Coordinates of C-alpha atoms in Angstrom, one line a residue:
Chain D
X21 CA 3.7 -44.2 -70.5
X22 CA 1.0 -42.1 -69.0
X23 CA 0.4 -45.3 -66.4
X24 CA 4.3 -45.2 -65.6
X25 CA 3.7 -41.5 -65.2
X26 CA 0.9 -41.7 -62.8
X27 CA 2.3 -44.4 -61.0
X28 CA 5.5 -42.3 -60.1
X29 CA 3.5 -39.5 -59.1
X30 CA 1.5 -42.0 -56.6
X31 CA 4.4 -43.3 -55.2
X32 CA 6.2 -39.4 -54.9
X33 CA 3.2 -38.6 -53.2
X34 CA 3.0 -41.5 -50.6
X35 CA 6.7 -41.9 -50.2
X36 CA 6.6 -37.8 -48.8
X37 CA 4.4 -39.5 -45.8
X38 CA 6.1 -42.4 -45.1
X39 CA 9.6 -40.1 -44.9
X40 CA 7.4 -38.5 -42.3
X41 CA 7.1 -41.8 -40.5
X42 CA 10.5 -43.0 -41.2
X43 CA 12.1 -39.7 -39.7
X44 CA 10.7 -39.8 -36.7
X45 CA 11.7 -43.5 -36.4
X46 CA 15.3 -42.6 -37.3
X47 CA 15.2 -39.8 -34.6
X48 CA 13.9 -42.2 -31.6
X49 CA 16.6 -44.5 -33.3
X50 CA 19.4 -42.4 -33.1
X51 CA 19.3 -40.8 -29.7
X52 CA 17.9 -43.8 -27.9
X53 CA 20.1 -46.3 -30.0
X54 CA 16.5 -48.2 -29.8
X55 CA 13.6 -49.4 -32.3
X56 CA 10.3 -48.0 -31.6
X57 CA 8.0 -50.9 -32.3
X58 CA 5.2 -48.7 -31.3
X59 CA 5.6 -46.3 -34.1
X60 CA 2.9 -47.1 -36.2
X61 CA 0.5 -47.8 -33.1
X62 CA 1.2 -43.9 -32.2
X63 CA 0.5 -43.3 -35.8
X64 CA -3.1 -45.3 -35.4
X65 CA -3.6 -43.2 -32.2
X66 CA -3.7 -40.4 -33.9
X67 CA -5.6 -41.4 -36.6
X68 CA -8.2 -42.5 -34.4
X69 CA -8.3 -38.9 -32.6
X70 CA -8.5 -37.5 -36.4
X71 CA -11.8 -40.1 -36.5
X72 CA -13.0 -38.9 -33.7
X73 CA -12.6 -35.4 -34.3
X74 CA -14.0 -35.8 -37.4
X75 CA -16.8 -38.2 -36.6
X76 CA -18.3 -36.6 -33.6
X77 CA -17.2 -32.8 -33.7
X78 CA -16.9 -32.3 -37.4
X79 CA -13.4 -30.8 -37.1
X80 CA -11.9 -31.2 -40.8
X81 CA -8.8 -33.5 -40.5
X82 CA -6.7 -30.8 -41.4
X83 CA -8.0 -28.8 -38.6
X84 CA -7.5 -31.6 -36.5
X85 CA -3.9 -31.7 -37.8
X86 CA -2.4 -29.3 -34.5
X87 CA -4.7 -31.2 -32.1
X88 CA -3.0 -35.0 -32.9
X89 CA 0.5 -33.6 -33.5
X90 CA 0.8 -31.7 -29.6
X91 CA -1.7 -34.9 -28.1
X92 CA 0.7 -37.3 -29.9
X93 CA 3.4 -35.1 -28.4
X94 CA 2.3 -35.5 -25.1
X95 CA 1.5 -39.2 -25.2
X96 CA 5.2 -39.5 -26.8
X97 CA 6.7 -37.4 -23.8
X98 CA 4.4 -39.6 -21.4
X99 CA 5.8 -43.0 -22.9
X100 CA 9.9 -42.5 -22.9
X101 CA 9.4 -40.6 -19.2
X102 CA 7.4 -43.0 -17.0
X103 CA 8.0 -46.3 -19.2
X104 CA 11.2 -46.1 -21.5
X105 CA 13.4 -44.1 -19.0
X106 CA 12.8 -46.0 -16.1
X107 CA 14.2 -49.0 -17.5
X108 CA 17.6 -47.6 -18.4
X109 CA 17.8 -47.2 -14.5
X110 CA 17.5 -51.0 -13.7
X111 CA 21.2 -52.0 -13.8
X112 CA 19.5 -55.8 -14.6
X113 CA 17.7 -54.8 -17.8
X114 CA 19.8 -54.7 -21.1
X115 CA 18.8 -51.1 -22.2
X116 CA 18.2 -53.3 -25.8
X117 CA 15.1 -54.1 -23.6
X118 CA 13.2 -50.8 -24.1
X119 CA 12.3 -52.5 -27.6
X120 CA 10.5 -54.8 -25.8
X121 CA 8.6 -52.9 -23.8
X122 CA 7.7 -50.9 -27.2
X123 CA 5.8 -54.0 -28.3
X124 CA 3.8 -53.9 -25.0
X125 CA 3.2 -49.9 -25.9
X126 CA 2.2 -51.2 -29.3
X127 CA 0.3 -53.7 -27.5
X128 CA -1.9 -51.5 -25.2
X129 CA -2.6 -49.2 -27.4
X130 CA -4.1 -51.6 -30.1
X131 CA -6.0 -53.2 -27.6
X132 CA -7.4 -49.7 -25.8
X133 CA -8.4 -48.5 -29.6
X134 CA -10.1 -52.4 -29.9
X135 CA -11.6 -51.9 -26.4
X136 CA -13.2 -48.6 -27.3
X137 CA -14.0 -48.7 -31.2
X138 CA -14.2 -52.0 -31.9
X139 CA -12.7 -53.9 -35.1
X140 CA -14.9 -52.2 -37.5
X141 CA -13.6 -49.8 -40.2
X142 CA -13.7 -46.5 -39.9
X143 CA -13.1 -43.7 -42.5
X144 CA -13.1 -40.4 -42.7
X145 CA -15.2 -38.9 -45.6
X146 CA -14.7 -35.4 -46.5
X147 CA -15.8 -33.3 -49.3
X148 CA -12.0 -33.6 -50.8
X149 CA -11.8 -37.7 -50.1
X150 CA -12.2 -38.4 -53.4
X151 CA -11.5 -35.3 -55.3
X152 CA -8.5 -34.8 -58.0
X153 CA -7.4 -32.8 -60.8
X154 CA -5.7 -33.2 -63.5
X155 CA -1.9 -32.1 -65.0
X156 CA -1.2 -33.6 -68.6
X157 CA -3.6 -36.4 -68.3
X158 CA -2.5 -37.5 -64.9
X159 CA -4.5 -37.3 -61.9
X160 CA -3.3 -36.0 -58.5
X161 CA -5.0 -36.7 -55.4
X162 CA -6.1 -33.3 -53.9
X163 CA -5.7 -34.7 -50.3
X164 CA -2.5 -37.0 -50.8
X165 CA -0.8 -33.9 -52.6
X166 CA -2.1 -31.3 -49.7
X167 CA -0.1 -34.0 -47.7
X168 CA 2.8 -34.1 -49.5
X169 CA 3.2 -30.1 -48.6
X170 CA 2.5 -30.5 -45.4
X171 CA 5.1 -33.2 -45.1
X172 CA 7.4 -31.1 -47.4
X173 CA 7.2 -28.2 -44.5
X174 CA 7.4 -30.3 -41.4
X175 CA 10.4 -31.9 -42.6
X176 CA 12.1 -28.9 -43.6
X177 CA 11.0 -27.4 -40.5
X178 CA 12.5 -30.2 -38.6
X179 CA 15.5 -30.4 -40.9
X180 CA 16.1 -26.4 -39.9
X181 CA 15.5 -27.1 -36.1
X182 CA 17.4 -30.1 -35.7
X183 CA 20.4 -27.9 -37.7
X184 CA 20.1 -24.3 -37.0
X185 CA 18.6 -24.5 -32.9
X186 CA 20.8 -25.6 -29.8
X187 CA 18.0 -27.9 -28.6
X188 CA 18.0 -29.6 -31.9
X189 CA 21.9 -29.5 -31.6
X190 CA 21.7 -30.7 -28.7
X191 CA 19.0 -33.9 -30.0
X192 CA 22.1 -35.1 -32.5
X193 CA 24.6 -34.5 -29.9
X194 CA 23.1 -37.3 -27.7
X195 CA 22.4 -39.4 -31.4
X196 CA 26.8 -39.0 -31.8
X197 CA 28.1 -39.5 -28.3
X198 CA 25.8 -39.8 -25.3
X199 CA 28.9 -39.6 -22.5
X200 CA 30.5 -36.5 -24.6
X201 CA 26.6 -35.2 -24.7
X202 CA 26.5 -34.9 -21.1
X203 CA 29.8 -33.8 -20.5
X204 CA 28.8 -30.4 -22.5
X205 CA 26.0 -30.2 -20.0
X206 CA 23.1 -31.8 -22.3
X207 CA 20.8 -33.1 -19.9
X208 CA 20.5 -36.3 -21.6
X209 CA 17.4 -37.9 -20.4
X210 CA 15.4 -34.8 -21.3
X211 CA 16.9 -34.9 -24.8
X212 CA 15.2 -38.6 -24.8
X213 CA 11.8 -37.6 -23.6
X214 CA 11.5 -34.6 -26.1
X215 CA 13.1 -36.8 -29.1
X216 CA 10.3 -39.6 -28.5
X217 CA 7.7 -36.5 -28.4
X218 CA 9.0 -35.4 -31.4
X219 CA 9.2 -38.8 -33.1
X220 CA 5.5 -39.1 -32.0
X221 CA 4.4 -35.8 -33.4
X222 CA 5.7 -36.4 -36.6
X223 CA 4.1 -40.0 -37.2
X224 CA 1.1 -38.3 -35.8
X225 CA 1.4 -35.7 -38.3
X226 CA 1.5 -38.7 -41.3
X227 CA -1.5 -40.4 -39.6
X228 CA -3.9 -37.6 -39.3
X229 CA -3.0 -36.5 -43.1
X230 CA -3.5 -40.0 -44.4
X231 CA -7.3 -40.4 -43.1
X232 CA -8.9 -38.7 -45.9
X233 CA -7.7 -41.2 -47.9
X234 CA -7.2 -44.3 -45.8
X235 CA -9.3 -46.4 -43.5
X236 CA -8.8 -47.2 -40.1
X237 CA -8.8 -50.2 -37.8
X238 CA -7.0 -50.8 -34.4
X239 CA -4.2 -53.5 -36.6
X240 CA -3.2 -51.0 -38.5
X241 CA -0.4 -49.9 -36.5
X242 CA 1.5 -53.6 -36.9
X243 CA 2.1 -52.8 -41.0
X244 CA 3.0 -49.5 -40.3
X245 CA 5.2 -50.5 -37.5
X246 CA 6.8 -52.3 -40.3
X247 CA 6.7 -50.1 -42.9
X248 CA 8.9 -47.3 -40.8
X249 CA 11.3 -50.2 -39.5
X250 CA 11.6 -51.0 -43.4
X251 CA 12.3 -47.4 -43.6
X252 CA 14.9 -46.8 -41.7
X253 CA 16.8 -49.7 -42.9
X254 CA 16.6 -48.5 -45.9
X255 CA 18.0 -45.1 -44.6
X256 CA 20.3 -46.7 -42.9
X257 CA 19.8 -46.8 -38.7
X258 CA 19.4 -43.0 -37.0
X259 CA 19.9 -41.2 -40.5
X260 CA 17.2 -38.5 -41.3
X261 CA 18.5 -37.6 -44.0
X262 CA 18.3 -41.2 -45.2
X263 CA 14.9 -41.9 -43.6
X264 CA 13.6 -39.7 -46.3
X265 CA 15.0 -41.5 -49.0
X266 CA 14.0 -44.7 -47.3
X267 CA 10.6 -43.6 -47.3
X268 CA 10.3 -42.2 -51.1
X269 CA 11.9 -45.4 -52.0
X270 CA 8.9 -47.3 -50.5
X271 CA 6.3 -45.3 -51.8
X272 CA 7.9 -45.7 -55.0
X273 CA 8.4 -49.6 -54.7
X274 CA 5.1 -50.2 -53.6
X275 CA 3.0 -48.0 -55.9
X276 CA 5.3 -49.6 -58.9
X277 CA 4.8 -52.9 -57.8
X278 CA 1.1 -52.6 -57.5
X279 CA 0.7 -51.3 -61.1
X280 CA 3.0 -53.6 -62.7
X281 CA 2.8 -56.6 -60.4
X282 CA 0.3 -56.3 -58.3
X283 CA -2.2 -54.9 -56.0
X284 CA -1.4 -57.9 -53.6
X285 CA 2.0 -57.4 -53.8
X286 CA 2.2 -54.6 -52.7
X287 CA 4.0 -54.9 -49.3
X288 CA 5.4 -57.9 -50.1
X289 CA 7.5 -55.9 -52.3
X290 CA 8.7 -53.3 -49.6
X291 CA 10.2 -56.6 -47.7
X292 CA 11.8 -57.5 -50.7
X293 CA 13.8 -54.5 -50.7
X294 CA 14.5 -54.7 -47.1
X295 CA 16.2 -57.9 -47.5
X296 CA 17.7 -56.8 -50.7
X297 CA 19.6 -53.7 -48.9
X298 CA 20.1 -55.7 -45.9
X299 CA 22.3 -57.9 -48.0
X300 CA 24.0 -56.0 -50.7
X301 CA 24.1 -52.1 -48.8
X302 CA 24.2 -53.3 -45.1
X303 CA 24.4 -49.6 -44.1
X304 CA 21.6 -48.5 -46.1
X305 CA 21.6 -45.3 -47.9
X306 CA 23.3 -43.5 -45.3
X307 CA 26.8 -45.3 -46.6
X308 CA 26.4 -43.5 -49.8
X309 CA 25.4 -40.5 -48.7
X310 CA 27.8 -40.1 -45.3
X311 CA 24.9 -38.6 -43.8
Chain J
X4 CA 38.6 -24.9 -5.5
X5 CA 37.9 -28.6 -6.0
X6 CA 38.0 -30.7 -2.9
X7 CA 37.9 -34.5 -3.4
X8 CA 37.7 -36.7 -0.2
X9 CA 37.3 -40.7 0.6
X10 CA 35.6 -41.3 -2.8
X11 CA 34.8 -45.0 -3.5
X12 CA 33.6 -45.8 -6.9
X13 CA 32.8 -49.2 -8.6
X14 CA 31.9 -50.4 -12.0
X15 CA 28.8 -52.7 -10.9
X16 CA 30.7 -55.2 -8.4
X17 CA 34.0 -54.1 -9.5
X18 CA 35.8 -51.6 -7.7
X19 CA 37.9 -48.8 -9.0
X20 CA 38.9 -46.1 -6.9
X21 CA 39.9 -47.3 -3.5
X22 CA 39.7 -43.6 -0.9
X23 CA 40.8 -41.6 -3.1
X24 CA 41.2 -37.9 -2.0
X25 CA 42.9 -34.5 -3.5
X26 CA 43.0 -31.1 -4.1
X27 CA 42.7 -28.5 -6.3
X28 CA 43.6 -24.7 -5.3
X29 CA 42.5 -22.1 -7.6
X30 CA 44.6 -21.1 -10.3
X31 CA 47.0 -24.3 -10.6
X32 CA 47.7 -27.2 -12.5
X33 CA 47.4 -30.3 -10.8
X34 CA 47.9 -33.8 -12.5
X35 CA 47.1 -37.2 -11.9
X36 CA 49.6 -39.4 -13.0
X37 CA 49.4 -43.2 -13.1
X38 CA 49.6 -45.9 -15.3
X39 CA 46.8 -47.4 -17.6
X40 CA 43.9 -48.3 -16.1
X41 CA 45.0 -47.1 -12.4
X42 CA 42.0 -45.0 -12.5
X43 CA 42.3 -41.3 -13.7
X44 CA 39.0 -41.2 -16.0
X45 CA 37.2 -42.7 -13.2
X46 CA 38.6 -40.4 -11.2
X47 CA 37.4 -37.1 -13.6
X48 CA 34.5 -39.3 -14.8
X49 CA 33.1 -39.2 -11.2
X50 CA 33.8 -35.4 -11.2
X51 CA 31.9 -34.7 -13.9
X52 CA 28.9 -37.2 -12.7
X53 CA 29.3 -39.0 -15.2
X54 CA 29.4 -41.9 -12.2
X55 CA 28.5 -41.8 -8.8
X56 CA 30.6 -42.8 -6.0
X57 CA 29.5 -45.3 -3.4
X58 CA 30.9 -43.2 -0.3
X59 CA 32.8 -40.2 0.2
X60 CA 32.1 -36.5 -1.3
X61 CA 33.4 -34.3 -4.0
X62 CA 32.6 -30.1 -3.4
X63 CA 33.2 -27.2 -5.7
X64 CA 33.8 -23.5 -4.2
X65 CA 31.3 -25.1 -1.3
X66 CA 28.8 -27.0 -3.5
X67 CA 28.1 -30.7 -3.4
X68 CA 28.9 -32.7 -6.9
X69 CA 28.3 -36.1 -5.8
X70 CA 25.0 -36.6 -6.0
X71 CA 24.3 -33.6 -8.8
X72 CA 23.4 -34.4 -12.5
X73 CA 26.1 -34.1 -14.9
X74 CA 24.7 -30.9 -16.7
X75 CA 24.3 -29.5 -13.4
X76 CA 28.7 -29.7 -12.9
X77 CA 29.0 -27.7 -16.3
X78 CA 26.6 -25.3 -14.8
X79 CA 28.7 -24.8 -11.8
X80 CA 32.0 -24.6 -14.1
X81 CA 33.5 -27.2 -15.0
X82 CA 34.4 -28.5 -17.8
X83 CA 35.9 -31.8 -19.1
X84 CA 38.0 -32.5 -22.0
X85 CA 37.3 -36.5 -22.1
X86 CA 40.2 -39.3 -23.4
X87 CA 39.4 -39.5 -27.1
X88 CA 38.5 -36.0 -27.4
X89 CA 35.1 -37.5 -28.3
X90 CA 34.3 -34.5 -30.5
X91 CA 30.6 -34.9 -32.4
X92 CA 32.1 -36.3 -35.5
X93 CA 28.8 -35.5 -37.8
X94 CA 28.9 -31.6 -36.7
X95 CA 31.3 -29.4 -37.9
X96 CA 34.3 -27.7 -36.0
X97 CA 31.6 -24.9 -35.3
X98 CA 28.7 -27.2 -34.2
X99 CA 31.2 -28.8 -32.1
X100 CA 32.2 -25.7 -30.5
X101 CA 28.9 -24.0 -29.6
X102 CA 28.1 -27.6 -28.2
X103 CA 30.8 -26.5 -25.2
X104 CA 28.8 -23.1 -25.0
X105 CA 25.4 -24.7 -24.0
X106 CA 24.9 -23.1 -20.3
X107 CA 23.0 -19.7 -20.2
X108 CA 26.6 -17.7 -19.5
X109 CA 28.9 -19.2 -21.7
X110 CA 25.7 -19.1 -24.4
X111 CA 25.6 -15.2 -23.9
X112 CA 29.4 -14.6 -24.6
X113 CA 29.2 -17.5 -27.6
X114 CA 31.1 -15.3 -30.3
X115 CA 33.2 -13.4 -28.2
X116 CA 34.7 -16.9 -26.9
X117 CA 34.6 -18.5 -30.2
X118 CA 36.9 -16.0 -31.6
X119 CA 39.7 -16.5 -28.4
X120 CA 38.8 -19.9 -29.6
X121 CA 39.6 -19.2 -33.0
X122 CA 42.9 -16.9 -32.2
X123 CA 44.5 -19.7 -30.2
X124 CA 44.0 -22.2 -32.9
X125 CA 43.8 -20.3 -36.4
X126 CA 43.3 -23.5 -38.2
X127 CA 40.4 -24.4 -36.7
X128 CA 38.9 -21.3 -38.2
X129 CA 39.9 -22.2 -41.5
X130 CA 38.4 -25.8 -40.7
X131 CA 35.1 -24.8 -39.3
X132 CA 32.5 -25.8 -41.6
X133 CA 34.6 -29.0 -42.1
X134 CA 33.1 -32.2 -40.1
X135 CA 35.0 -32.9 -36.8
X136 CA 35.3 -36.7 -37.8
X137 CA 37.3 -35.5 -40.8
X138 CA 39.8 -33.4 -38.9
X139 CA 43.6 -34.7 -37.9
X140 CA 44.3 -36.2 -34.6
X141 CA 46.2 -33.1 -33.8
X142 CA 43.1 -30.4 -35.0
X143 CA 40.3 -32.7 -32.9
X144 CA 42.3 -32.4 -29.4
X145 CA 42.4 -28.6 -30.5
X146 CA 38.4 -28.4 -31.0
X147 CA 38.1 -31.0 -28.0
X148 CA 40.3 -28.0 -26.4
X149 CA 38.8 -25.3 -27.9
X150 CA 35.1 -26.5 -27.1
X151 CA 36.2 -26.9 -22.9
X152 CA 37.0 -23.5 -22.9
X153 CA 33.7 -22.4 -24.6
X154 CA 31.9 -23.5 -21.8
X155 CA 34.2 -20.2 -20.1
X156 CA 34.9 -22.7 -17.0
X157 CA 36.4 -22.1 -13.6
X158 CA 38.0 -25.3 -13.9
X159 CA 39.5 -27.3 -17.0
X160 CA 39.7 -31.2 -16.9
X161 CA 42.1 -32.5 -19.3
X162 CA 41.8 -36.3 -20.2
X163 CA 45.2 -38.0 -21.8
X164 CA 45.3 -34.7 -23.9
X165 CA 48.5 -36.0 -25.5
X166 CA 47.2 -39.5 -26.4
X167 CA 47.9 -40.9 -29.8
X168 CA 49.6 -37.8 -30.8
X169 CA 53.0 -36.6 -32.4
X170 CA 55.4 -35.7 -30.2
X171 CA 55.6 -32.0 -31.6
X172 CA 52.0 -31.6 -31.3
X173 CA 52.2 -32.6 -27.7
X174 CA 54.8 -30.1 -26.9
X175 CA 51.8 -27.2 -28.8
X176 CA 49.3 -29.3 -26.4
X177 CA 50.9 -28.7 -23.6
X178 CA 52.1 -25.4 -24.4
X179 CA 48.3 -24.3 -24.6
X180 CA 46.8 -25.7 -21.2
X181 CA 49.9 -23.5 -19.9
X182 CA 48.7 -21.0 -21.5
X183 CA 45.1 -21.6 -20.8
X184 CA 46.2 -21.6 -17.0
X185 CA 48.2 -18.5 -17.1
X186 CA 44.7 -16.7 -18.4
X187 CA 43.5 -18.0 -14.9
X188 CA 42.2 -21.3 -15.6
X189 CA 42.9 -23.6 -13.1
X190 CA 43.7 -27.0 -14.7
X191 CA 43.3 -30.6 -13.5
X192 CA 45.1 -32.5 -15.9
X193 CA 45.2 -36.5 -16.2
X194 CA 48.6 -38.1 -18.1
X195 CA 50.5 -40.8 -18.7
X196 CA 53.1 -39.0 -20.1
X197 CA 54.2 -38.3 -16.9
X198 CA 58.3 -36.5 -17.7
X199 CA 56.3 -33.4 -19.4
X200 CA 53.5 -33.7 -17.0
X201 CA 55.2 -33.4 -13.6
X202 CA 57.5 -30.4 -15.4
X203 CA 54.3 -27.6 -16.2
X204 CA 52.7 -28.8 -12.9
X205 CA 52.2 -27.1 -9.3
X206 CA 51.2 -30.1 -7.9
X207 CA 50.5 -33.9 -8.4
X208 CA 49.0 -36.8 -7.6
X209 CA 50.3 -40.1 -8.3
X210 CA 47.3 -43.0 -8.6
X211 CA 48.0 -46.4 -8.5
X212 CA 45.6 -49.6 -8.8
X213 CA 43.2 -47.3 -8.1
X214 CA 44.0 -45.3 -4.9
X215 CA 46.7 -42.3 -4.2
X216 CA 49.9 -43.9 -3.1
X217 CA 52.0 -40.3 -3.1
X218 CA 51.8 -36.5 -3.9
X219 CA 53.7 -33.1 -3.8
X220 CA 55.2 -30.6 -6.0
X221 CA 55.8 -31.5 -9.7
X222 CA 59.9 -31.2 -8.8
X223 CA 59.5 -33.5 -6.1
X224 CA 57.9 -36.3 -7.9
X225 CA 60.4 -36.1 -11.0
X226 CA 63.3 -36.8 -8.4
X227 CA 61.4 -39.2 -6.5
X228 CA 63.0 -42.1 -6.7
X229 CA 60.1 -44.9 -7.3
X230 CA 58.0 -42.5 -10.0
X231 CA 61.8 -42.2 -11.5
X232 CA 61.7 -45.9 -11.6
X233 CA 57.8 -46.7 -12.8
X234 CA 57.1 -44.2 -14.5
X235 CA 60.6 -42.2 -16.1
X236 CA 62.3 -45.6 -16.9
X237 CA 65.4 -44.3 -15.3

């Protein structure tokens, strides 16, 4: 019992991040009607900033955590404006397209982190790495739980924004009806750019609270790439609501399936799922919910 | 008010709106009549910027639309009620309303407008934290109505406001974009109920195949003996 126990609380505490991932992937997919296939890469940016901050200037990841969310902004804002927008301007290009040139992003950006870091692993080893306590014979992970809050708070936060603020009104206007957006005076393509920077910050966000406990390597964008896209199917497409159950369902598939089944199984077992709701809940999570 | 002249707009290769030119004088209502697909969205489409026109220019009180963003015509004080009503069907009747009230004037006078708003159509207050999608035909054109006039506009586009509903709901439709004119709204209204249509209106526009083939009062056109025949089925 104490092993299911432990197991759900590993899987509680990694599904918090990966709703972090998947929201900002059901974001970019709602307003721009497009899959990011750069997520994850934006997430390995970040974590490689976090390295970096770490490795050379001994800033403490969660210190670093303002510094990748606003560069991650920025890079986010400086993809949809110069390379994503353009495109919807070519009458030629299918604006189904831009998901192609997200795997060029994706692309680049491995390639860059190869370029200037090499293959090698890299970690980030703090004082707190490693360190857990203990509730009823069941260990928590200071760092992964520290996480969790944090990914508690920006969601809220962006729950409150995206509800309570005209801009984030604004940001689900374009996600229901783009024509009907602009028509009320949204300027639409500026929605885009801030919803990408947003989507960016928020993976970032994940990234940079994950090194502590992870490892890093330029690939590791492709499986986290796939992990949001799993995500958000789950969700069902442009839900946030659902991207958080998406991503607490993964956590919990994954760190169920490595205890019971196997370590190697692990993201096999996400896949399963996917192709599980694809077939029997087309429309994910969000058709039971209606949000 | 408006002035429309020589416009020339096409759907990639296709074209739509062949010269087409009118006018709207400030406090009035003037229609566009026509049959489906003759062109009247285009035609307020390309108002709002929604699309561009190849040739020919579109002013408002002296300033240039034609080649001006869409958010940029709000701005100015426009506003557009599109075919469809297109309400934000995940918001509620609220959200959808302080959606029309996004410019930095209307946004100022939010709650005093949303309670006119709320006055001209009471249900919609009792329907406010309700989603739009889940609303009656009849209550979305009110909050498609009801959100245009948030925006506190100069000038009110109405698109097929009567479309797909009951015939006594149409008559209250109606009843409020004369009403909404008699504030001092002026009103460019798009129909293809054209009997009720050319009776409210100071002046119209009739648009066929995508160009104007006549105009005058509202009394003229109803005893005009070709719209009697196309359009009046007498």
């Amino acid at each position: 019992m104490e092993v299911f126990f432990q197991t759900l609380v590993a899987g509680v505490l990694k599904g918090g991040l990966y709703a972090l991932i998947g929201l900002g992937m059901a974001l970019i997919m709602g307003v721009m009607g497009i899959i990011n296939l750069a997520h994850g890469q934006l997430m390995m940016v970040a974590m490689y900033i976090t390295f970096v901050l770490f490795h050379y200037l001994g800033v403490d990841p969660y210190r670093a955590l303002p510094i990748s969310m606003v560069s991650l902004f920025l890079l986010g804002i400086f993809i949809q404006k110069f390379l994503l927008n353009p495109l919807m301007k070519v009458e030629s290009i299918l604006p189904e397209n831009q998901v192609l040139m997200t795997v060029g992003i994706g692309i680049v950006l491995t390639e860059t982190a190869r370029f200037i870091f090499s293959s090698n692993f890299r970690s980030v080893m703090t004082s707190y790495s490693t360190a857990v306590f203990f509730v009823g014979g069941i260990s928590f992970s200071v760092a992964l739980c520290f996480a969790f809050l944090c990914a508690i708070l920006l969601t809220a936060g962006m729950f409150w924004f995206l509800l309570k603020t005209d801009l984030g009104r604004c940001i689900r206007a374009v996600a229901q009806d783009n024509e009907a957006a602009r028509l009320m005076g949204v300027n639409a393509e500026r929605i885009k750019v801030l919803t990408m920077g947003i989507g960016a910050m928020l993976v970032a966000a994940a990234g940079t609270m994950l090194m502590p406990v992870y490892y890093l390597f330029p690939d590791i964008g492709g499986p986290f790439t796939r992990k949001a896209f799993v995500i958000t199917i789950l969700g069902g497409l442009g839900s946030t609501v659902g991207a958080i159950f998406g991503g607490l369902t993964l956590g919990l598939v994954e760190a169920f399936g490595a205890t019971y089944i196997g370590m190697d199984y692990e993201d096999m077992l996400g896949l399963i799922i996917f192709i599980l709701v694809l077939l029997f809940l087309p429309g994910g999570f969000k058709r039971l919910t209606k949000v | 008010m408006l002035r429309v002249e020589h416009i020339q707009v096409f759907y990639g290769d296709l074209q739509v709106l062949w010269d087409v030119s009118f006018e709207v004088d400030e406090g009035r209502i003037v229609v566009l009549v026509g049959a489906n697909g003759a062109g009247k969205s285009t035609t307020l489409k390309t108002v709002s910027a929604l699309l561009t026109p190849a040739s020919g220019t579109i002013t408002f009180e002296g300033t240039r639309l034609d080649r001006a963003p869409s958010h940029k015509v709000v701005e100015l004080g426009i506003a557009h009620v599109p075919e469809g009503r297109r309400l934000f069907p995940e918001m509620t009747v609220e959200e959808n309303l302080i959606m029309g009230s996004l410019a930095s004037e209307a946004k100022s006078k939010r709650a005093e407008t949303m309670s006119r708003v709320y006055n001209l159509f009471p249900v919609l207050h009792e329907r406010r934290r309700q989603p739009a999608g889940t609303l009656s035909g009849g209550e979305q054109q009110m909050v498609a109505i009801g959100r245009g006039i948030m925006a506190r506009p100069k000038l009110i586009m109405f698109d097929e406001p009567s479309l797909g509903l009951a015939p006594l709901v149409v008559a209250s439709i109606f009843e409020i974009i004369r009403m909404v004119n008699s504030e001092g709204l002026t009103v460019l209204l798009v129909e293809q109920n054209v009997k009720h249509t050319l009776s409210i209106c100071d002046r119209a526009y009739v648009l066929e195949n995508g160009s104007i083939t006549m105009e005058g009062s509202g009394r003229e056109l109803l005893h005009n003996e070709h719209v009697k025949a196309a359009y009046l089925g007498i």
